[in-house]
Amino acid sequence: MSCTKGSPGKKEITGNSCFPPVVMTASRSDSLVVLFGATAGAYGAKLGSDERELILLVWQVVDLPGKKVGTLHKSLVKADNLELSDQCREVSGLTPEGLGKAEPLDRVLQQFIQLVSSDLKVLGRSSYTLCSDGQLLIRQVLHPETSKKNFLLSDCFYSFYDLRKEFHACYPSSATVKDQTIKTMAEYLGLGTDETEEDFGVWQVKTMVAIIFSMLSESCNHIFTEPETVKYKYETGPCSKSETVDNETVIRARGLPWQSSDQDIARFFKGLNIAKGGVALCLNAQGRRNGEALVRFVNSEQRDLALERHKHHMGSRYIEVYKATGEEFLKIAGGTSNEVAQFLSKENQVIIRMRGLPFTATQEDVLGFLGPECPVTGGKEGLLFVKYPDGRPTGDAFVLFSCEEYAQNALKKHKEILGKRYIELFRSTAAEVQQVLNRYMSTPLIPTLPTPIIPVIPPPYTIATGSIRDCVRLRGLPYTAGIDDILEFMGDATADIKPHGVHMVLNQQGRPSGDAFIQMKSADKAFMVAQKCHKKMMKDRYVEVFQCSGEEMNFVLMGGTLNRSGLSPPPCKLPCLSPPAYAAFQTAAVIPAEAALYQPQALLPAARTPQASAAAPPTVTYYPAQAAQLYMNYTAYYPSPPVSPTTVGYIAAPPGAVAAAATATHTPILPQPGALVRMQGLPYNTGMKEILSFFQGYQLHTDSILVLYNFSGQPSGEALVTFPSLDLAKKAVAEKNGQLLGGHCVELYLV
């Protein structure tokens, strides 16, 4: 009889039809199959943590009512990589030569099912449940390996008894479940513990059987009633911000391929039980996936097993796995919209995101675009258009499909035309729906510059003015183009861009206008890039590149227009402002907080005598929020190469200058609750990933870290790190100060 359900593209592990039906149930079974296994790598508590393949399976059927056993079976498994670790060679006594003659895993599992069925027939029993020494063999070895090798496990591997838990329930005074081993359980019962008497694996199974018989004795009369279960598949679903999420159940996965879906992530954690709707893919400021995800498990035990998959592989990429908090998960996956909750209430649906829809597109247009080959669940009810707070469409929509086949048909329409625009289609998740809706519903109609939260020293440069033609204008950019696209388009000329010299122009609705201005280091450089890049393709569009002056750029950034008739002044809503007065705002609004990454020493005010200091106005000033808002109505700023485009919420400034300014103005220094730690002596190639690894276990994330750069855009060897609490920051300084990072001794200071 087949022990598994078929699935397209997957090999099936089946039994032989000549055997009677065998039932594997989650209720009480009349037999146990005691199972032990080993891999080519780590053994014991680290089994499966190194991704090494299974090389040994040993098992025996136990008749619970009759207290009898079947034949003991031992089977070697031929791994794809026959190299054995030193520990494996020493403990198991196996050799690559012996394993080379064995059968591969799929054949061994077929034989397993056939032999178990035969033994059950001999014993006169009809159902069984697996019993293993702990969770690792089933959850961390068998399920991940078979998933990677693309074949399905039998149903019997989705339910099993953890002998350690059953033993502790039967003998509460024994060691904790975490500290139990086969040997400690045998010693507790006074059983023989000489492992050298039997082959590796055989002693373990025989001892486990003896332990089970002791638990079945009249003095204990233990009953096996509640097996561990492994979820067959990940269940999607909505998450409300009002939910309580246990901090001990959440991890952050980093380094994911950008195209990964929630099902891909669930497959990476195959064998572990993810909570319903527990995969939240993180998006960057442009609404695109940033290669990270927050994953919520059903309990802390599953979360701890997930942490053991740190640096396991998804395809050719290794994935980093760190602890995260329930608050972080709710920030990404939680929602409050009734409309979204209703849309996501239909369970087990495949979600597809559509991007680039015409703003006039209707539900009928979208349904017609998708066609009859991919029917939408519930028709119009299966569509959710993303809108701004005033009801204007954003060009995004989410669509529900009842099965994978319909979703695949829809994805084939990626970049097909609707109206006059090509439409992008991607797999999506319930958490992504919440994030996108939350982002659009919480943003102002026109993006504005956030008010700086610490004093900012006026930079030594501003947007250029005058008639020197050291700037270029890019016209006809794709509306989806971001800073990375422009830098790739510029090619080698990126080295000649001034720091913070890339300026994206928005229209009066706060959307990309298709224009951008770039400040070059000289007029010659601007001329060369205009010659080289004019009418060069970016994505599916050619882009015009013109040389222009700083004055011309300034007028357009302030809302004016540049055409063949010359300059038209920007609209002026404040009666006190006129075009000649706009220059007054350049030092106040030209550099946003997100882009100001300065060398600490460069921010120090010039030395002055005490008399001069008393008479002169303070060097540290604030950017006026009103001026910033006026300016940002028409332009958005991004850091330029080689400065990292990481978004931060504060300016790097020396402790003395910042503290003095904060004391004078009573302004909080930290961008978020917590405590700030300065790192010095970092290798110049240190990035966020290295800093996160350095502080692993301290509940940090990418938003907690600011790598500092000097004015030439080169790393300064320093960084600022925000910890969730002062106690945690003090602990980090005490434990990590003076430790090595990339061969450099890192110094830590509380700011």
Coordinates of N, CA and C in Angstrom, one line a residue, residues 9-191:
G9 N 6.2 16.1 -9.7 CA 7.6 16.5 -9.6 C 8.3 15.9 -8.4
K10 N 7.6 15.1 -7.6 CA 8.2 14.5 -6.4 C 8.2 13.0 -6.6
K11 N 9.3 12.4 -6.1 CA 9.3 10.9 -6.0 C 8.5 10.5 -4.9
E12 N 7.9 9.3 -5.0 CA 7.1 8.8 -3.9 C 7.7 7.6 -3.2
I13 N 7.7 7.6 -1.9 CA 8.2 6.5 -1.2 C 7.0 5.6 -0.8
T14 N 6.9 4.5 -1.5 CA 5.7 3.7 -1.3 C 6.0 2.3 -0.8
G15 N 5.0 1.6 -0.4 CA 5.1 0.3 0.1 C 4.8 -0.7 -1.1
N16 N 5.0 -2.0 -0.8 CA 4.7 -3.0 -1.8 C 3.2 -3.4 -1.7
S17 N 2.5 -3.5 -2.8 CA 1.1 -3.8 -2.8 C 0.8 -5.2 -2.3
C18 N 1.8 -6.1 -2.2 CA 1.6 -7.5 -1.7 C 1.4 -7.5 -0.2
F19 N 1.6 -6.5 0.5 CA 1.5 -6.4 1.9 C 0.1 -5.9 2.3
P20 N -0.5 -6.3 3.4 CA -1.8 -5.8 3.8 C -1.7 -4.3 4.2
P21 N -2.9 -3.6 4.1 CA -2.9 -2.2 4.5 C -2.3 -2.0 5.9
V22 N -1.5 -1.0 6.0 CA -0.9 -0.6 7.3 C -1.4 0.8 7.6
V23 N -1.9 1.0 8.8 CA -2.5 2.3 9.2 C -1.5 3.0 10.1
M24 N -1.1 4.3 9.7 CA -0.3 5.1 10.6 C -1.1 6.2 11.1
T25 N -1.5 6.3 12.4 CA -2.4 7.3 12.9 C -1.8 8.1 14.0
A26 N -2.4 9.2 14.2 CA -1.9 10.1 15.3 C -2.5 9.7 16.7
S27 N -3.5 8.8 16.6 CA -4.1 8.3 17.8 C -3.3 7.1 18.3
R28 N -3.8 6.3 19.3 CA -3.0 5.2 19.9 C -2.8 4.2 18.9
S29 N -1.5 3.8 18.7 CA -1.1 2.7 17.8 C -0.9 1.4 18.6
D30 N -1.0 0.3 18.0 CA -0.7 -0.9 18.8 C 0.7 -1.4 18.6
S31 N 1.5 -0.6 17.8 CA 2.9 -0.9 17.7 C 3.8 0.3 17.6
L32 N 5.0 0.2 18.0 CA 6.0 1.3 17.8 C 7.1 0.8 16.9
V33 N 7.6 1.7 16.1 CA 8.8 1.3 15.3 C 10.0 2.2 15.9
V34 N 10.8 1.5 16.6 CA 11.9 2.2 17.3 C 13.0 2.5 16.2
L35 N 13.4 3.8 16.0 CA 14.2 4.2 14.9 C 15.4 5.0 15.4
F36 N 16.6 4.6 14.8 CA 17.8 5.3 15.1 C 18.5 5.6 13.8
G37 N 19.2 6.8 13.8 CA 20.0 7.1 12.5 C 21.2 7.9 12.9
A38 N 22.1 8.0 11.9 CA 23.3 8.8 12.0 C 23.6 9.4 10.6
T39 N 24.3 10.5 10.7 CA 24.7 11.2 9.5 C 26.3 11.1 9.3
A40 N 26.7 11.7 8.2 CA 28.2 11.6 7.9 C 28.9 12.7 8.7
G41 N 28.2 13.5 9.5 CA 28.8 14.6 10.2 C 28.6 14.5 11.7
A42 N 28.0 15.5 12.3 CA 27.9 15.7 13.8 C 27.0 14.5 14.3
Y43 N 27.2 14.3 15.6 CA 26.5 13.2 16.3 C 26.0 13.8 17.6
G44 N 24.9 13.1 18.1 CA 24.4 13.6 19.4 C 23.6 14.8 19.3
A45 N 23.9 15.8 20.2 CA 23.0 17.0 20.3 C 23.1 17.9 19.1
K46 N 24.2 17.7 18.2 CA 24.4 18.5 17.0 C 24.0 17.8 15.8
L47 N 23.3 16.7 15.9 CA 22.8 15.9 14.7 C 22.0 16.8 13.8
G48 N 22.4 16.8 12.5 CA 21.7 17.6 11.5 C 22.0 19.1 11.4
S49 N 22.8 19.6 12.4 CA 23.2 21.0 12.4 C 24.2 21.4 11.3
D50 N 24.8 20.4 10.7 CA 25.9 20.7 9.7 C 25.4 20.3 8.3
E51 N 24.2 19.9 8.1 CA 23.6 19.6 6.8 C 24.2 18.3 6.2
R52 N 24.9 17.5 7.0 CA 25.4 16.3 6.4 C 24.3 15.2 6.2
E53 N 24.6 14.4 5.2 CA 23.5 13.4 4.8 C 23.5 12.2 5.7
L54 N 22.3 11.6 5.7 CA 22.1 10.3 6.5 C 22.9 9.2 5.9
I55 N 23.5 8.4 6.7 CA 24.3 7.3 6.3 C 23.9 6.0 6.9
L56 N 23.0 6.0 8.0 CA 22.7 4.8 8.7 C 21.3 4.9 9.2
L57 N 20.5 3.8 9.1 CA 19.2 3.7 9.7 C 19.1 2.3 10.4
V58 N 18.7 2.2 11.6 CA 18.5 1.0 12.4 C 17.1 1.1 13.0
W59 N 16.3 0.0 12.9 CA 14.9 0.0 13.4 C 14.5 -1.4 13.8
Q60 N 13.4 -1.4 14.7 CA 12.8 -2.6 15.2 C 11.4 -2.3 15.6
V61 N 10.5 -3.2 15.2 CA 9.1 -3.1 15.6 C 8.8 -3.6 17.0
V62 N 8.0 -2.9 17.8 CA 7.7 -3.3 19.1 C 6.2 -3.4 19.2
D63 N 5.7 -4.6 19.5 CA 4.3 -4.9 19.8 C 3.9 -4.5 21.2
L64 N 3.2 -3.4 21.3 CA 2.9 -2.9 22.7 C 2.0 -3.8 23.5
P65 N 0.9 -4.2 23.0 CA 0.0 -5.1 23.9 C 0.7 -6.4 24.2
G66 N 1.4 -7.0 23.2 CA 2.0 -8.3 23.4 C 3.4 -8.3 24.0
K67 N 4.0 -7.1 24.0 CA 5.3 -6.9 24.5 C 6.3 -7.8 23.8
K68 N 6.2 -7.8 22.5 CA 7.0 -8.6 21.6 C 7.7 -7.7 20.6
V69 N 8.8 -8.2 20.0 CA 9.5 -7.4 19.0 C 9.6 -8.2 17.7
G70 N 9.8 -7.4 16.7 CA 10.1 -8.0 15.4 C 11.6 -8.1 15.1
T71 N 11.9 -8.3 13.9 CA 13.3 -8.4 13.5 C 14.0 -7.0 13.6
L72 N 15.3 -7.0 14.0 CA 16.0 -5.8 14.1 C 16.7 -5.6 12.7
H73 N 16.5 -4.4 12.1 CA 17.1 -4.2 10.8 C 18.1 -3.1 10.8
K74 N 19.2 -3.3 10.1 CA 20.2 -2.2 10.0 C 20.5 -2.0 8.5
S75 N 20.5 -0.7 8.1 CA 20.7 -0.4 6.7 C 21.6 0.7 6.5
L76 N 22.7 0.6 5.7 CA 23.5 1.7 5.4 C 22.9 2.5 4.3
V77 N 23.2 3.8 4.2 CA 22.6 4.7 3.2 C 23.8 5.3 2.4
K78 N 23.7 5.2 1.1 CA 24.7 5.8 0.3 C 24.5 7.3 0.1
A79 N 25.3 8.1 0.6 CA 25.2 9.6 0.5 C 25.8 10.1 -0.8
D80 N 25.4 11.3 -1.2 CA 26.0 11.9 -2.4 C 27.4 12.2 -2.1
N81 N 27.7 12.7 -0.9 CA 29.1 13.0 -0.5 C 29.5 12.0 0.5
L82 N 30.5 11.1 0.2 CA 30.9 10.0 1.0 C 32.0 10.4 2.0
E83 N 32.4 11.6 2.0 CA 33.4 12.0 3.0 C 32.8 12.0 4.4
L84 N 33.5 11.4 5.3 CA 33.0 11.3 6.7 C 33.8 12.2 7.7
S85 N 33.1 12.7 8.6 CA 33.8 13.5 9.6 C 34.6 12.6 10.5
D86 N 35.6 13.2 11.2 CA 36.4 12.4 12.2 C 35.5 11.8 13.3
Q87 N 34.6 12.6 13.8 CA 33.7 12.1 14.8 C 32.8 10.9 14.3
C88 N 32.4 11.1 13.1 CA 31.5 10.0 12.5 C 32.4 8.7 12.4
R89 N 33.6 8.8 11.9 CA 34.4 7.6 11.7 C 34.7 7.0 13.1
E90 N 35.0 7.8 14.1 CA 35.3 7.3 15.4 C 34.1 6.6 16.1
V91 N 33.0 7.2 16.0 CA 31.8 6.7 16.7 C 31.2 5.6 16.0
S92 N 31.0 5.7 14.7 CA 30.3 4.6 14.0 C 31.1 3.5 13.4
G93 N 32.4 3.8 13.2 CA 33.3 2.7 12.6 C 33.0 2.5 11.1
L94 N 32.2 3.3 10.5 CA 31.9 3.2 9.1 C 33.0 3.8 8.2
T95 N 33.0 3.3 7.0 CA 34.0 3.8 6.0 C 33.4 4.2 4.7
P96 N 34.0 5.1 4.0 CA 33.4 5.5 2.7 C 33.3 4.3 1.7
E97 N 34.2 3.4 1.8 CA 34.2 2.2 0.9 C 32.9 1.4 1.2
G98 N 32.6 1.2 2.5 CA 31.4 0.4 2.8 C 30.1 1.1 2.4
L99 N 30.1 2.4 2.6 CA 28.9 3.2 2.2 C 28.7 3.3 0.7
G100 N 29.8 3.2 0.0 CA 29.7 3.3 -1.5 C 29.0 2.1 -2.1
K101 N 28.8 1.0 -1.4 CA 28.1 -0.2 -1.9 C 26.6 -0.2 -1.4
A102 N 26.2 0.8 -0.6 CA 24.9 0.9 -0.1 C 23.9 1.5 -1.1
E103 N 22.6 1.4 -0.7 CA 21.5 2.0 -1.6 C 21.3 3.4 -1.2
P104 N 20.9 4.3 -2.2 CA 20.6 5.7 -1.8 C 19.3 5.8 -0.9
L105 N 19.1 7.0 -0.4 CA 18.1 7.2 0.7 C 16.7 6.8 0.2
D106 N 16.3 7.1 -1.0 CA 14.9 6.8 -1.4 C 14.7 5.3 -1.5
R107 N 15.7 4.6 -1.9 CA 15.5 3.1 -1.9 C 15.5 2.5 -0.5
V108 N 16.3 3.1 0.4 CA 16.3 2.6 1.8 C 15.0 2.8 2.4
L109 N 14.4 4.0 2.2 CA 13.1 4.3 2.8 C 12.0 3.4 2.2
Q110 N 12.1 3.0 1.0 CA 11.1 2.1 0.4 C 11.3 0.7 1.1
Q111 N 12.5 0.3 1.3 CA 12.7 -1.0 2.0 C 12.2 -0.9 3.4
F112 N 12.4 0.2 4.0 CA 12.0 0.4 5.4 C 10.5 0.2 5.5
I113 N 9.7 0.8 4.6 CA 8.2 0.6 4.7 C 7.8 -0.8 4.4
Q114 N 8.5 -1.4 3.5 CA 8.2 -2.8 3.1 C 8.5 -3.8 4.3
L115 N 9.6 -3.6 4.9 CA 10.0 -4.5 6.0 C 9.2 -4.3 7.3
V116 N 8.8 -3.0 7.5 CA 7.9 -2.7 8.7 C 6.6 -3.4 8.5
S117 N 6.1 -3.3 7.2 CA 4.8 -3.9 6.9 C 4.9 -5.4 7.1
S118 N 6.0 -6.0 6.7 CA 6.1 -7.5 6.8 C 6.2 -7.9 8.3
D119 N 6.9 -7.1 9.1 CA 7.1 -7.4 10.5 C 5.7 -7.3 11.2
L120 N 5.0 -6.3 10.9 CA 3.6 -6.1 11.5 C 2.7 -7.3 11.2
K121 N 2.8 -7.8 9.9 CA 2.0 -8.9 9.5 C 2.3 -10.1 10.4
V122 N 3.6 -10.3 10.6 CA 4.1 -11.5 11.4 C 3.5 -11.3 12.9
L123 N 3.6 -10.1 13.4 CA 3.1 -9.9 14.8 C 1.6 -9.8 14.9
G124 N 0.9 -9.7 13.8 CA -0.5 -9.6 13.8 C -1.0 -8.3 14.2
R125 N -0.3 -7.2 13.9 CA -0.7 -5.9 14.2 C -1.0 -5.1 12.9
S126 N -1.7 -4.0 13.0 CA -2.1 -3.2 11.8 C -1.7 -1.8 11.8
S127 N -1.3 -1.2 12.9 CA -0.9 0.2 12.9 C 0.4 0.4 13.7
Y128 N 1.1 1.5 13.4 CA 2.3 1.8 14.1 C 2.6 3.3 14.1
T129 N 3.5 3.7 15.0 CA 4.0 5.1 15.1 C 5.5 5.0 15.4
L130 N 6.2 5.8 14.8 CA 7.7 5.9 15.0 C 8.0 6.3 16.4
C131 N 9.1 5.9 16.9 CA 9.6 6.3 18.2 C 11.1 6.5 18.0
S132 N 11.6 7.7 18.3 CA 13.0 8.1 18.1 C 13.6 8.7 19.4
D133 N 14.9 8.7 19.4 CA 15.6 9.3 20.6 C 15.7 10.8 20.4
G134 N 14.6 11.5 20.8 CA 14.6 13.0 20.6 C 14.0 13.4 19.3
Q135 N 14.2 14.7 18.9 CA 13.5 15.3 17.8 C 14.4 15.3 16.5
L136 N 15.7 15.2 16.7 CA 16.6 15.6 15.7 C 16.6 14.7 14.4
L137 N 16.5 13.4 14.6 CA 16.5 12.5 13.4 C 15.4 12.8 12.5
I138 N 14.2 13.0 13.0 CA 13.0 13.2 12.2 C 13.0 14.6 11.7
R139 N 13.1 15.6 12.6 CA 12.9 17.0 12.2 C 14.1 17.6 11.5
Q140 N 15.3 17.3 11.9 CA 16.5 18.0 11.4 C 17.3 17.2 10.4
V141 N 17.0 15.9 10.2 CA 17.7 15.1 9.2 C 16.8 14.7 8.1
L142 N 15.8 13.8 8.4 CA 15.0 13.2 7.4 C 14.2 14.2 6.6
H143 N 13.5 15.0 7.3 CA 12.6 16.0 6.5 C 13.4 17.0 5.7
P144 N 14.5 17.6 6.2 CA 15.2 18.6 5.4 C 15.9 17.9 4.2
E145 N 16.5 16.7 4.4 CA 17.3 16.0 3.4 C 16.3 15.5 2.2
T146 N 15.2 14.9 2.6 CA 14.3 14.5 1.5 C 13.7 15.7 0.8
S147 N 13.5 16.8 1.5 CA 13.0 18.0 0.8 C 14.0 18.5 -0.2
K148 N 15.3 18.5 0.1 CA 16.3 19.0 -0.8 C 16.5 18.0 -2.0
K149 N 16.3 16.7 -1.7 CA 16.4 15.7 -2.8 C 15.1 15.5 -3.5
N150 N 14.1 16.3 -3.2 CA 12.9 16.4 -3.9 C 12.1 15.1 -4.0
F151 N 12.0 14.4 -2.9 CA 11.0 13.3 -2.8 C 10.3 13.3 -1.5
L152 N 9.1 12.8 -1.5 CA 8.2 12.9 -0.4 C 8.4 11.8 0.6
L153 N 8.3 12.1 1.9 CA 8.4 11.1 3.0 C 7.0 10.5 3.1
S154 N 7.0 9.2 3.6 CA 5.7 8.6 3.9 C 5.0 9.3 5.0
D155 N 3.7 9.1 5.1 CA 2.9 9.7 6.2 C 3.4 9.3 7.6
C156 N 4.0 8.1 7.7 CA 4.5 7.7 9.0 C 5.5 8.6 9.6
F157 N 6.2 9.4 8.8 CA 7.3 10.3 9.3 C 6.8 11.6 9.7
Y158 N 5.5 11.8 9.7 CA 4.9 13.1 10.1 C 4.3 12.9 11.5
S159 N 4.4 11.8 12.2 CA 4.0 11.6 13.5 C 4.9 10.6 14.2
F160 N 5.4 11.0 15.4 CA 6.4 10.1 16.1 C 6.4 10.4 17.6
Y161 N 6.9 9.5 18.3 CA 7.0 9.7 19.8 C 8.5 10.0 20.1
D162 N 8.7 11.0 20.9 CA 10.0 11.4 21.4 C 10.2 10.6 22.7
L163 N 11.1 9.6 22.6 CA 11.3 8.8 23.8 C 11.8 9.5 25.0
R164 N 12.5 10.6 24.8 CA 13.0 11.4 25.9 C 11.9 12.0 26.7
K165 N 10.9 12.6 25.9 CA 9.7 13.2 26.6 C 8.9 12.2 27.3
E166 N 8.7 11.0 26.6 CA 7.8 9.9 27.2 C 8.5 9.4 28.4
F167 N 9.8 9.3 28.4 CA 10.6 8.8 29.6 C 10.4 9.7 30.8
H168 N 10.6 11.0 30.5 CA 10.5 12.0 31.6 C 9.1 12.1 32.1
A169 N 8.0 11.9 31.3 CA 6.7 11.8 31.8 C 6.4 10.6 32.6
C170 N 7.1 9.5 32.3 CA 7.0 8.3 33.1 C 7.8 8.3 34.4
Y171 N 9.0 8.9 34.3 CA 9.9 9.1 35.4 C 10.2 10.5 35.7
P172 N 9.3 11.3 36.3 CA 9.5 12.7 36.5 C 10.8 13.1 37.3
S173 N 11.3 12.2 38.1 CA 12.5 12.5 38.9 C 13.8 12.3 38.1
S174 N 13.6 11.9 36.8 CA 14.8 11.7 36.0 C 15.3 13.0 35.5
A175 N 16.4 13.0 34.7 CA 17.0 14.3 34.2 C 16.0 15.0 33.3
T176 N 16.2 16.3 33.0 CA 15.3 17.0 32.2 C 15.4 16.5 30.7
V177 N 14.4 16.7 30.0 CA 14.3 16.2 28.6 C 15.6 16.6 27.8
K178 N 16.0 17.9 28.0 CA 17.1 18.4 27.2 C 18.4 17.6 27.5
D179 N 18.5 17.1 28.8 CA 19.8 16.5 29.2 C 19.7 14.9 29.1
Q180 N 18.6 14.4 28.6 CA 18.5 13.0 28.5 C 19.3 12.5 27.2
T181 N 19.8 11.3 27.4 CA 20.4 10.5 26.2 C 20.0 9.1 26.4
I182 N 20.2 8.2 25.4 CA 19.9 6.8 25.6 C 20.7 6.2 26.8
K183 N 21.9 6.7 26.9 CA 22.7 6.1 28.0 C 22.3 6.5 29.4
T184 N 21.9 7.8 29.5 CA 21.4 8.3 30.8 C 20.1 7.7 31.2
M185 N 19.2 7.4 30.2 CA 17.9 6.8 30.5 C 18.2 5.3 31.0
A186 N 19.1 4.6 30.3 CA 19.5 3.2 30.6 C 20.1 3.2 32.0
E187 N 21.0 4.1 32.3 CA 21.6 4.2 33.7 C 20.6 4.4 34.8
Y188 N 19.6 5.2 34.5 CA 18.5 5.5 35.5 C 17.7 4.3 35.8
L189 N 17.6 3.4 34.8 CA 16.8 2.1 35.0 C 17.7 1.0 35.4
G190 N 19.0 1.2 35.4 CA 19.9 0.2 35.8 C 20.2 -0.8 34.7
L191 N 20.0 -0.4 33.5 CA 20.2 -1.3 32.4 C 21.7 -1.3 32.0

